[in-house]
mmCIF file of C-alpha atoms in Angstrom:
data_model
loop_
_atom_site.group_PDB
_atom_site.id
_atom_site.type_symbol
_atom_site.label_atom_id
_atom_site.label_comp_id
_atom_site.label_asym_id
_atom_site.label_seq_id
_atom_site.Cartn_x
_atom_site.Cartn_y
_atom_site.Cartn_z
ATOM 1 C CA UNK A 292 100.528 119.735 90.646
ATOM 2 C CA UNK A 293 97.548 121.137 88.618
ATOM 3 C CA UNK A 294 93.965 121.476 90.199
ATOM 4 C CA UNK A 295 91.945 118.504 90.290
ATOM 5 C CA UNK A 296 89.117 120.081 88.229
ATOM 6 C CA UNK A 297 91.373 120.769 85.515
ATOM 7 C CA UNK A 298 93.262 117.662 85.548
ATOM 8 C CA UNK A 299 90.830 114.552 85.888
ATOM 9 C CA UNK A 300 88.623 116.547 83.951
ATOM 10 C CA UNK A 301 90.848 116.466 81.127
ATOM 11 C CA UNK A 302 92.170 112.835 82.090
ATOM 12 C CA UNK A 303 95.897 111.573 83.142
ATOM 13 C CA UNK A 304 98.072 114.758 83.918
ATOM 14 C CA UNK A 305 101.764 114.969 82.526
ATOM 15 C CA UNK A 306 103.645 111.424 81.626
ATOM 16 C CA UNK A 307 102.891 108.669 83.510
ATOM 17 C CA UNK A 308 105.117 106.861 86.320
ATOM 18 C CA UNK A 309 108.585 105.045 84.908
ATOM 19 C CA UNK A 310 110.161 104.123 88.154
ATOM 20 C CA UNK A 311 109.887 101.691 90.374
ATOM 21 C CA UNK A 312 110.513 101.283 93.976
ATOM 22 C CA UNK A 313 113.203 103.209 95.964
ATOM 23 C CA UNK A 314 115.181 101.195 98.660
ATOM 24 C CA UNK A 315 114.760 103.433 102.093
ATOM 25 C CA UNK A 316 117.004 103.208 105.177
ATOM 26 C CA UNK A 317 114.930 100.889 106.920
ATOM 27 C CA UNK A 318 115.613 98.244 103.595
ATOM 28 C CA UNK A 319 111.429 98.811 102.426
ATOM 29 C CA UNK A 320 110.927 99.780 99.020
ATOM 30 C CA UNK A 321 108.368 102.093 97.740
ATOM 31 C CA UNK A 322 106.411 103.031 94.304
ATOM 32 C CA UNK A 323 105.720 106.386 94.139
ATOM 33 C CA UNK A 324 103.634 107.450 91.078
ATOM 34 C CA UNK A 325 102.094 110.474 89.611
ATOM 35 C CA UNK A 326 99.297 112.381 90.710
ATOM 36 C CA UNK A 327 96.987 116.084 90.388
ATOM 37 C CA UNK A 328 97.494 118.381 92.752
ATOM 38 C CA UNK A 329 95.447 120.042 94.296
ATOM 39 C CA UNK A 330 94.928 123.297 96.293
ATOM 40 C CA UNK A 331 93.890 123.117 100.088
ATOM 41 C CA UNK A 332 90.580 123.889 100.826
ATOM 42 C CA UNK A 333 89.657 125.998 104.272
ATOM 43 C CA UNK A 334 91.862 124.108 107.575
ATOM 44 C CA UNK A 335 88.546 122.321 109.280
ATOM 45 C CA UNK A 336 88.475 120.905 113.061
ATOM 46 C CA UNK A 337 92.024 120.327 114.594
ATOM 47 C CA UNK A 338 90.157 117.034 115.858
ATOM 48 C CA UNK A 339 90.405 114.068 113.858
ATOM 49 C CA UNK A 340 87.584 112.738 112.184
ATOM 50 C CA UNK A 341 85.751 109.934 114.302
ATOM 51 C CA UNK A 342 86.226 106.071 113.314
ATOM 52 C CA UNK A 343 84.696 105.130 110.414
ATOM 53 C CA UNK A 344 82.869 101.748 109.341
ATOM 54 C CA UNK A 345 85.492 99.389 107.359
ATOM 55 C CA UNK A 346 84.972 98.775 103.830
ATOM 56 C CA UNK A 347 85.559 95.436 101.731
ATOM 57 C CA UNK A 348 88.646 95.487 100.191
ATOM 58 C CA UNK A 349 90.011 93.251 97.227
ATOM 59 C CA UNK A 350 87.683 89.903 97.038
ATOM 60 C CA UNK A 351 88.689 87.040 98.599
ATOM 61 C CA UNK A 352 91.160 85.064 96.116
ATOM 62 C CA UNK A 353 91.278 87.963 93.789
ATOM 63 C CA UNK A 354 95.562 88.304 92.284
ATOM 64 C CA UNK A 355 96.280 91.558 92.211
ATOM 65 C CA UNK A 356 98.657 93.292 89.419
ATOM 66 C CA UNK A 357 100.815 96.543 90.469
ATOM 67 C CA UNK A 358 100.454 98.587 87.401
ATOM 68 C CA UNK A 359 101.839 102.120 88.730
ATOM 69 C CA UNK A 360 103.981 102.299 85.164
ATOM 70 C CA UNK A 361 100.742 102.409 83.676
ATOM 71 C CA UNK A 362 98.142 101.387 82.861
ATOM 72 C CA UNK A 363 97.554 98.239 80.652
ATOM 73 C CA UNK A 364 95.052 94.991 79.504
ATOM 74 C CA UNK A 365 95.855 92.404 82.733
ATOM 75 C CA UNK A 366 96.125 88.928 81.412
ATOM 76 C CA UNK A 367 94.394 85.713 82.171
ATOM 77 C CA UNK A 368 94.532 84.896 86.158
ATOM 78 C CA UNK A 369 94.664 88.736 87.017
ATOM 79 C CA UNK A 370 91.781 89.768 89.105
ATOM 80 C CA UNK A 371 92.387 93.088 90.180
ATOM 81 C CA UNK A 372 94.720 96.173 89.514
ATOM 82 C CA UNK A 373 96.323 98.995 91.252
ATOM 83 C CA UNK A 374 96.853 102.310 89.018
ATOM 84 C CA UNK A 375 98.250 105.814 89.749
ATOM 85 C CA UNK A 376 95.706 108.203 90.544
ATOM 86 C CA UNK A 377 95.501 110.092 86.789
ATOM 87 C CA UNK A 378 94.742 106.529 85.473
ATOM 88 C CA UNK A 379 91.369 105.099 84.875
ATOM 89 C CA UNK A 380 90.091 101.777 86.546
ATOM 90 C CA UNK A 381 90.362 98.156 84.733
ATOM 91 C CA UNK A 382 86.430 97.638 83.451
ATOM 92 C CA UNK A 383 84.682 94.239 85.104
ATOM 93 C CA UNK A 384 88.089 93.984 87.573
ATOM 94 C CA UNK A 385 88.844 95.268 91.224
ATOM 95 C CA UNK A 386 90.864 98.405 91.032
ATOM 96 C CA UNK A 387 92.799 99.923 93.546
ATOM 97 C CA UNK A 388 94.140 104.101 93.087
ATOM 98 C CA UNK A 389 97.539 104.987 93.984
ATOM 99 C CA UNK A 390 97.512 108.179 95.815
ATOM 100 C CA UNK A 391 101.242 109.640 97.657
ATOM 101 C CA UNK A 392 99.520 110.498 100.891
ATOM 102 C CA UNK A 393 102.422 111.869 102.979
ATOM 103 C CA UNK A 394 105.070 113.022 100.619
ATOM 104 C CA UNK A 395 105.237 115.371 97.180
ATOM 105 C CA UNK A 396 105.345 114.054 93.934
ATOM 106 C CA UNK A 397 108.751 115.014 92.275
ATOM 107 C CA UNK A 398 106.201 117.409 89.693
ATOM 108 C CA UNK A 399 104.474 118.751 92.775
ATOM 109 C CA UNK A 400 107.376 120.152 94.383
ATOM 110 C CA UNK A 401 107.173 123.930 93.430
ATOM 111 C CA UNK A 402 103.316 124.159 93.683
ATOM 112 C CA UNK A 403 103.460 122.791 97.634
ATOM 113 C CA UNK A 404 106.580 125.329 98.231
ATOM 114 C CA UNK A 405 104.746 127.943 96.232
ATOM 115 C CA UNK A 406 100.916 127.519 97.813
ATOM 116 C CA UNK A 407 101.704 125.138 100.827
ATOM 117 C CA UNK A 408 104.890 125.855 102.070
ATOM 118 C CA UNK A 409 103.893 125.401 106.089
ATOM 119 C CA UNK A 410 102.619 121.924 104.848
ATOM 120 C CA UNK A 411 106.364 121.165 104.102
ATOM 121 C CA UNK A 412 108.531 119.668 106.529
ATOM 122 C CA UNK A 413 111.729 121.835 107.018
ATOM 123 C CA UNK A 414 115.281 119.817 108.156
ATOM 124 C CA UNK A 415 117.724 121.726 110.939
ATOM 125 C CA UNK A 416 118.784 124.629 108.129
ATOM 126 C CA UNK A 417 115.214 125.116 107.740
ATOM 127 C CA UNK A 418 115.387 123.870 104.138
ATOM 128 C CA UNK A 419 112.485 121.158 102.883
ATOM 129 C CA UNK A 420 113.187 117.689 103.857
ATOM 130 C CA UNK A 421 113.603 114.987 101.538
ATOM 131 C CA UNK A 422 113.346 111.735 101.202
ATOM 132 C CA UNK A 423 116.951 109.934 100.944
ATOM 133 C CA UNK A 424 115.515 107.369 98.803
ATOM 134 C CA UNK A 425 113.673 109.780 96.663
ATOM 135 C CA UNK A 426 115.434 113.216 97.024
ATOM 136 C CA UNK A 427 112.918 114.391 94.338
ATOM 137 C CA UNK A 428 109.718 113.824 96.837
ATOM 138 C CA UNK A 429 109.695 116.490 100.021
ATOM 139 C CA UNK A 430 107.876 115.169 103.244
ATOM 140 C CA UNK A 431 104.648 116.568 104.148
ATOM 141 C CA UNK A 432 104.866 118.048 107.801
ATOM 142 C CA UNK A 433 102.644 116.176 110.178
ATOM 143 C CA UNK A 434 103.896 117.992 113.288
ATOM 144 C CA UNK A 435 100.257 119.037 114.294
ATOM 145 C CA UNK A 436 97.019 119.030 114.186
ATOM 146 C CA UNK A 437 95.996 121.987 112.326
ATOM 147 C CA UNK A 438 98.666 121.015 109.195
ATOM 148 C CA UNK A 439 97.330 117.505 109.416
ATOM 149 C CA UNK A 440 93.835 118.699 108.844
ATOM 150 C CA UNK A 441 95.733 121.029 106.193
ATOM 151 C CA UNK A 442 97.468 118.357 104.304
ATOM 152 C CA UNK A 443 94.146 116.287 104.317
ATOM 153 C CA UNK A 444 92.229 118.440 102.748
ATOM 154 C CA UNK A 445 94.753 118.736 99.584
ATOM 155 C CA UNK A 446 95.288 114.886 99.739
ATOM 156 C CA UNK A 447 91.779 114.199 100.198
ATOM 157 C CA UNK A 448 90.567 115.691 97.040
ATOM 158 C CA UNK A 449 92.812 113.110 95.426
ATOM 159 C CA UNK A 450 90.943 110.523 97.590
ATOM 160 C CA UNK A 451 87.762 111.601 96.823
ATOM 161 C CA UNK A 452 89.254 111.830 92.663
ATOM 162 C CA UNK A 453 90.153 108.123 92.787
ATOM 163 C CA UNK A 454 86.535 107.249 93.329
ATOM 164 C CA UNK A 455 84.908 110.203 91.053
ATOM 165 C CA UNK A 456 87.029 107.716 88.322
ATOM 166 C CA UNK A 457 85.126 105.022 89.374
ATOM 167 C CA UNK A 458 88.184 102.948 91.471
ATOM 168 C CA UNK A 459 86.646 100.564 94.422
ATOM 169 C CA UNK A 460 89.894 101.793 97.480
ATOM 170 C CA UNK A 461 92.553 103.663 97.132
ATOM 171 C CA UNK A 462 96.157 103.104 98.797
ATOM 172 C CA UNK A 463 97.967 105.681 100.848
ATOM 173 C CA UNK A 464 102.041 105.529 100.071
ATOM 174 C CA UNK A 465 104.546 106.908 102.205
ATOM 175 C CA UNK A 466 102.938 106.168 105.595
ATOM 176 C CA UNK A 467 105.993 105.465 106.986
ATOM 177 C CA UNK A 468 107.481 108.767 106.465
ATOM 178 C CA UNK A 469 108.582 109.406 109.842
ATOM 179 C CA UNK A 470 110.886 107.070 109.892
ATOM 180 C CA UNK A 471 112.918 109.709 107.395
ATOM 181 C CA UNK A 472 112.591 112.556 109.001
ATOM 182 C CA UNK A 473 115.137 112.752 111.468
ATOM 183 C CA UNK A 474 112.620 112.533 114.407
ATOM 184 C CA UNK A 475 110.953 115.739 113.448
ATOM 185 C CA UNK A 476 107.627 113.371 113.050
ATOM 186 C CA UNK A 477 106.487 110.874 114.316
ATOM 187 C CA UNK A 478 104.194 107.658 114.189
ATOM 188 C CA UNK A 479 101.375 109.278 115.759
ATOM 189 C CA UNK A 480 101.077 112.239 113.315
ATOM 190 C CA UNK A 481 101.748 110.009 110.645
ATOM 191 C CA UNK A 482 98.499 107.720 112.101
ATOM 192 C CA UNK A 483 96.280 110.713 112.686
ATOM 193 C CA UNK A 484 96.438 112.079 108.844
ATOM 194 C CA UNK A 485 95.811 108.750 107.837
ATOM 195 C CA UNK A 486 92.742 108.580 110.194
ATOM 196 C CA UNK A 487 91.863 112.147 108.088
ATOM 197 C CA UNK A 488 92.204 110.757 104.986
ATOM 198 C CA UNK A 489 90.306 106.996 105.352
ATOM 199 C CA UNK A 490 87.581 109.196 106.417
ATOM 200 C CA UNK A 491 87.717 110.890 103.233
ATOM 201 C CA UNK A 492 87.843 107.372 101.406
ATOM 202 C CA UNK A 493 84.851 105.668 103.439
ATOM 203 C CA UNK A 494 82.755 108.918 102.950
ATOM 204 C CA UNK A 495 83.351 108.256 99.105
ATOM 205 C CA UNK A 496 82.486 105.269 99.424
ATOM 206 C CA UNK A 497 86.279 103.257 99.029
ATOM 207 C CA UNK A 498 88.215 100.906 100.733
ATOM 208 C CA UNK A 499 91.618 102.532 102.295
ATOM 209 C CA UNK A 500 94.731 100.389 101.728
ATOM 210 C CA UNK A 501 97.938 100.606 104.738
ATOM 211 C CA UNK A 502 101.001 100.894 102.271
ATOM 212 C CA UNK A 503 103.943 99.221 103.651
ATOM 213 C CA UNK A 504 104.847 100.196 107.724
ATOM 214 C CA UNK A 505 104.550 96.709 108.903
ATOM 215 C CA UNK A 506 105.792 98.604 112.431
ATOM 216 C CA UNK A 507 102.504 99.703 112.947
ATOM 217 C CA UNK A 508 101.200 96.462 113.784
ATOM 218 C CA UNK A 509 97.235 96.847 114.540
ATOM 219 C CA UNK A 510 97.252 100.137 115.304
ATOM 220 C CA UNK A 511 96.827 101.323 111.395
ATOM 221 C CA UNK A 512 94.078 98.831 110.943
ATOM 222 C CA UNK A 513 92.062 99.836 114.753
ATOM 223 C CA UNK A 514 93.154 103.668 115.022
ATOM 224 C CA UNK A 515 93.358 104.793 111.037
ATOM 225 C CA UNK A 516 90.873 102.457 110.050
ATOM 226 C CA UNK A 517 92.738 100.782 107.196
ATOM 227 C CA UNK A 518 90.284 98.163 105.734
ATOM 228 C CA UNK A 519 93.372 95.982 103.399
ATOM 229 C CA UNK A 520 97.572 96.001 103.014
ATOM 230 C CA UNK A 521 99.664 96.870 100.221
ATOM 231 C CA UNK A 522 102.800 95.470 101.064
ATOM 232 C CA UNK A 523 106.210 95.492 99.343
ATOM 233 C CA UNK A 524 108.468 93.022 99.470
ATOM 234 C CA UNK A 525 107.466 91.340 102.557
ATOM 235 C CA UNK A 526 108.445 87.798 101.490
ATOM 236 C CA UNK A 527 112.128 89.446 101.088
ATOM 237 C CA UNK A 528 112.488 91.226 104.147
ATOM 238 C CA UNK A 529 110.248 88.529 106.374
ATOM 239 C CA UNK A 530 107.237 90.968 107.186
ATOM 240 C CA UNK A 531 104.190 89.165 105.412
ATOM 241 C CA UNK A 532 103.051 87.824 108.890
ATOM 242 C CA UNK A 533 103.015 91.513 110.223
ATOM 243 C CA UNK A 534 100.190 92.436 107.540
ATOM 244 C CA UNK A 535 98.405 89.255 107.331
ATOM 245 C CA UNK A 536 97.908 88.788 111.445
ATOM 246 C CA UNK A 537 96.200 92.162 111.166
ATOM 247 C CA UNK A 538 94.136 92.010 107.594
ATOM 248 C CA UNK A 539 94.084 88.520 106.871
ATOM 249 C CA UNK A 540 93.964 87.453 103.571
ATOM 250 C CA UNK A 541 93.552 90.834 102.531
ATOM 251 C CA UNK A 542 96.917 91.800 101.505
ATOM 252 C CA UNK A 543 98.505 92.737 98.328
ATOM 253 C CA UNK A 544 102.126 91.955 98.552
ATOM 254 C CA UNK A 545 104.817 92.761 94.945
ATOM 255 C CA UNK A 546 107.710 90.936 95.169
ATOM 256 C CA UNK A 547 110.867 92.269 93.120
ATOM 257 C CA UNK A 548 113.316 89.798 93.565
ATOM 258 C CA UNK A 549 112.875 86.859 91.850
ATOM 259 C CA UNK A 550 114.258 83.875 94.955
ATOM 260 C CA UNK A 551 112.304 85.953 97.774
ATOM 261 C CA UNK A 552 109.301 85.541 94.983
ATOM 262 C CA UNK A 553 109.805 81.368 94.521
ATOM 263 C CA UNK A 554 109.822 80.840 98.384
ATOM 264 C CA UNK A 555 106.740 83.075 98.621
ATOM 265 C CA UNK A 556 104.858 81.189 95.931
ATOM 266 C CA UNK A 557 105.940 77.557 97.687
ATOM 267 C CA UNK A 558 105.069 78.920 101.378
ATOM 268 C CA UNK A 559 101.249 78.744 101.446
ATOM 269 C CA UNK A 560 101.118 80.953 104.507
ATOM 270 C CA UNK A 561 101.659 83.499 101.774
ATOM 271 C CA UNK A 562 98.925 85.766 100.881
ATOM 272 C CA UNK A 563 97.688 84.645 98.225
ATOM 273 C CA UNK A 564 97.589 87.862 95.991
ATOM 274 C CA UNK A 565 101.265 87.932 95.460
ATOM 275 C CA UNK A 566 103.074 88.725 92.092
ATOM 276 C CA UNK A 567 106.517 89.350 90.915
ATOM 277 C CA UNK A 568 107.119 92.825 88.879
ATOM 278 C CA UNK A 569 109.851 94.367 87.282
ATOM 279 C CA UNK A 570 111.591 97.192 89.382
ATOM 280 C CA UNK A 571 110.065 99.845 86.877
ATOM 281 C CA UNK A 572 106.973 98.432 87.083
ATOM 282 C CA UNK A 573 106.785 98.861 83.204
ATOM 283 C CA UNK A 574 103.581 97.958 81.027
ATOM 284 C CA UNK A 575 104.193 94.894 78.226
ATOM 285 C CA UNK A 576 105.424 96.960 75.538
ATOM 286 C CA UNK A 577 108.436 97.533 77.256
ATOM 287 C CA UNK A 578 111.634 95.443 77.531
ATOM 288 C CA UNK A 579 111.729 95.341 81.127
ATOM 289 C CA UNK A 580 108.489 94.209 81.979
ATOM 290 C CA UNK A 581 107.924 91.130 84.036
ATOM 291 C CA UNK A 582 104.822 90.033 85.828
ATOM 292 C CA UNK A 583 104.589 86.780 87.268
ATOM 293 C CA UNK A 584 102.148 85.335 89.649
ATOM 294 C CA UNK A 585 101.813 81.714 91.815
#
């Protein structure tokens, strides 16, 4: 990671994101991109911040394409986009801002053992804990309060970047994190930074996107204030009902398999900003690339 001020003054920071999404234990995949780093600011209140009012997330109708590879021109029938935090916003389109809220970036690893080691989790050896699916990305320690509060004020400068470019929400990945780390966190820590950091959002004036952690039922929506879902493969692993009971039609949902996409685009309980991308999420100039919508 670089500091903020250096790197979104200067634009995107280092290459940007070629993979696409990892397959965890639990079978949900996940699109971790690139982002600035940032250095933590002094540890406020060990209290969360109070509730916040929800903001309006993607417009009603609006299909929205999942360009983490990078960016690129959408094409006809594409009314939104969601691009990695050291991108820039689609002009006259919703955009959404990729941000890794509760993990490293594979790039960031040194700089949050360097400056932020106690903001790392540490497994039973008291080495940093990984995630299986990405053994390049450490987890962020959520343990307590007073790291939470830590960890949100390094994330939430890339919150409060994502609207300084001009984005309308941001999405938080890696929420689910507990669920790979060996019950060293858990669900509540994991709902409490993410209270932190949608009050960071709404106080910059975005929307704040749940990614994935269809477990959560209401409780990301009424306790983190989450205003929209970004959901991954929910057609394929029968979760789309967990997101849209909760946001309504305001859930993004990237299918990568291409039968779990045709029985999402004939089901029209299916939200209805639903699209089928390549693995790498790749832009059009590259082989792989696929982007289909209903």
């Amino acid at each position: 990671m670089v500091a903020v001020a250096l790197a979104l003054a200067s634009g995107c920071t280092g290459e940007p994101p070629s993979r696409g999404p990892a397959l965890d234990p639990s079978g949900t995949t996940r699109s971790p991109a690139a982002v600035p780093q940032v250095s933590a600011a002094p540890v406020p209140s060990d209290a969360a911040p109070p509730a916040t009012a929800p903001r309006p997330g993607p417009p009603a109708g609006v299909v929205v394409d999942y360009q983490l590879g990078g960016g690129y021109a959408p094409p006809a029938g594409i009314g939104g986009v969601v691009r990695d935090v050291t991108d820039v916003p689609a002009p006259g389109l919703w955009s959404g801002c990729y941000v890794n809220g509760f993990q490293t970036q594979p790039d960031a690893r040194d700089t949050w053992l360097g400056q932020h080691p106690d903001l790392v989790l540490r497994d039973g050896s008291g080495e940093p804990a990984v995630d299986p699916g990405w053994p390049d990305e450490l987890l962020l320690d959520t343990s307590t309060a007073a790291k939470r509060a830590a960890i949100a004020e390094v994330v939430g400068a890339q919150v409060t970047a994502c609207a300084q470019r001009g984005f309308d929400a941001v999405e938080l990945d890696n929420l689910d994190s507990w669920t790979r780390s060996d019950g060293r966190l858990t669900q509540e820590g994991a709902l409490d930074l993410a209270a932190r950091l949608v009050a960071v959002g709404h106080a910059a004036g975005l929307a704040v996107g749940q990614k994935n952690a269809p477990e959560l039922g209401a409780r990301g929506r009424d306790e983190a204030g989450f205003d929209f879902a970004v959901a991954e493969e929910c057609r394929r692993y029968d979760e789309c009902a967990a997101y849209t009971d909760v946001y309504g039609p305001a859930v993004l949902d990237i299918e990568y398999d291409v039968d779990a996409f045709a029985a999402a685009c004939a089901d029209p309980r299916q939200p209805v900003s639903t699209v089928l991308r390549d693995v790498g999420l790749s832009t059009p100039e590259d082989a792989g690339y696929l982007l289909r919508t209903c």
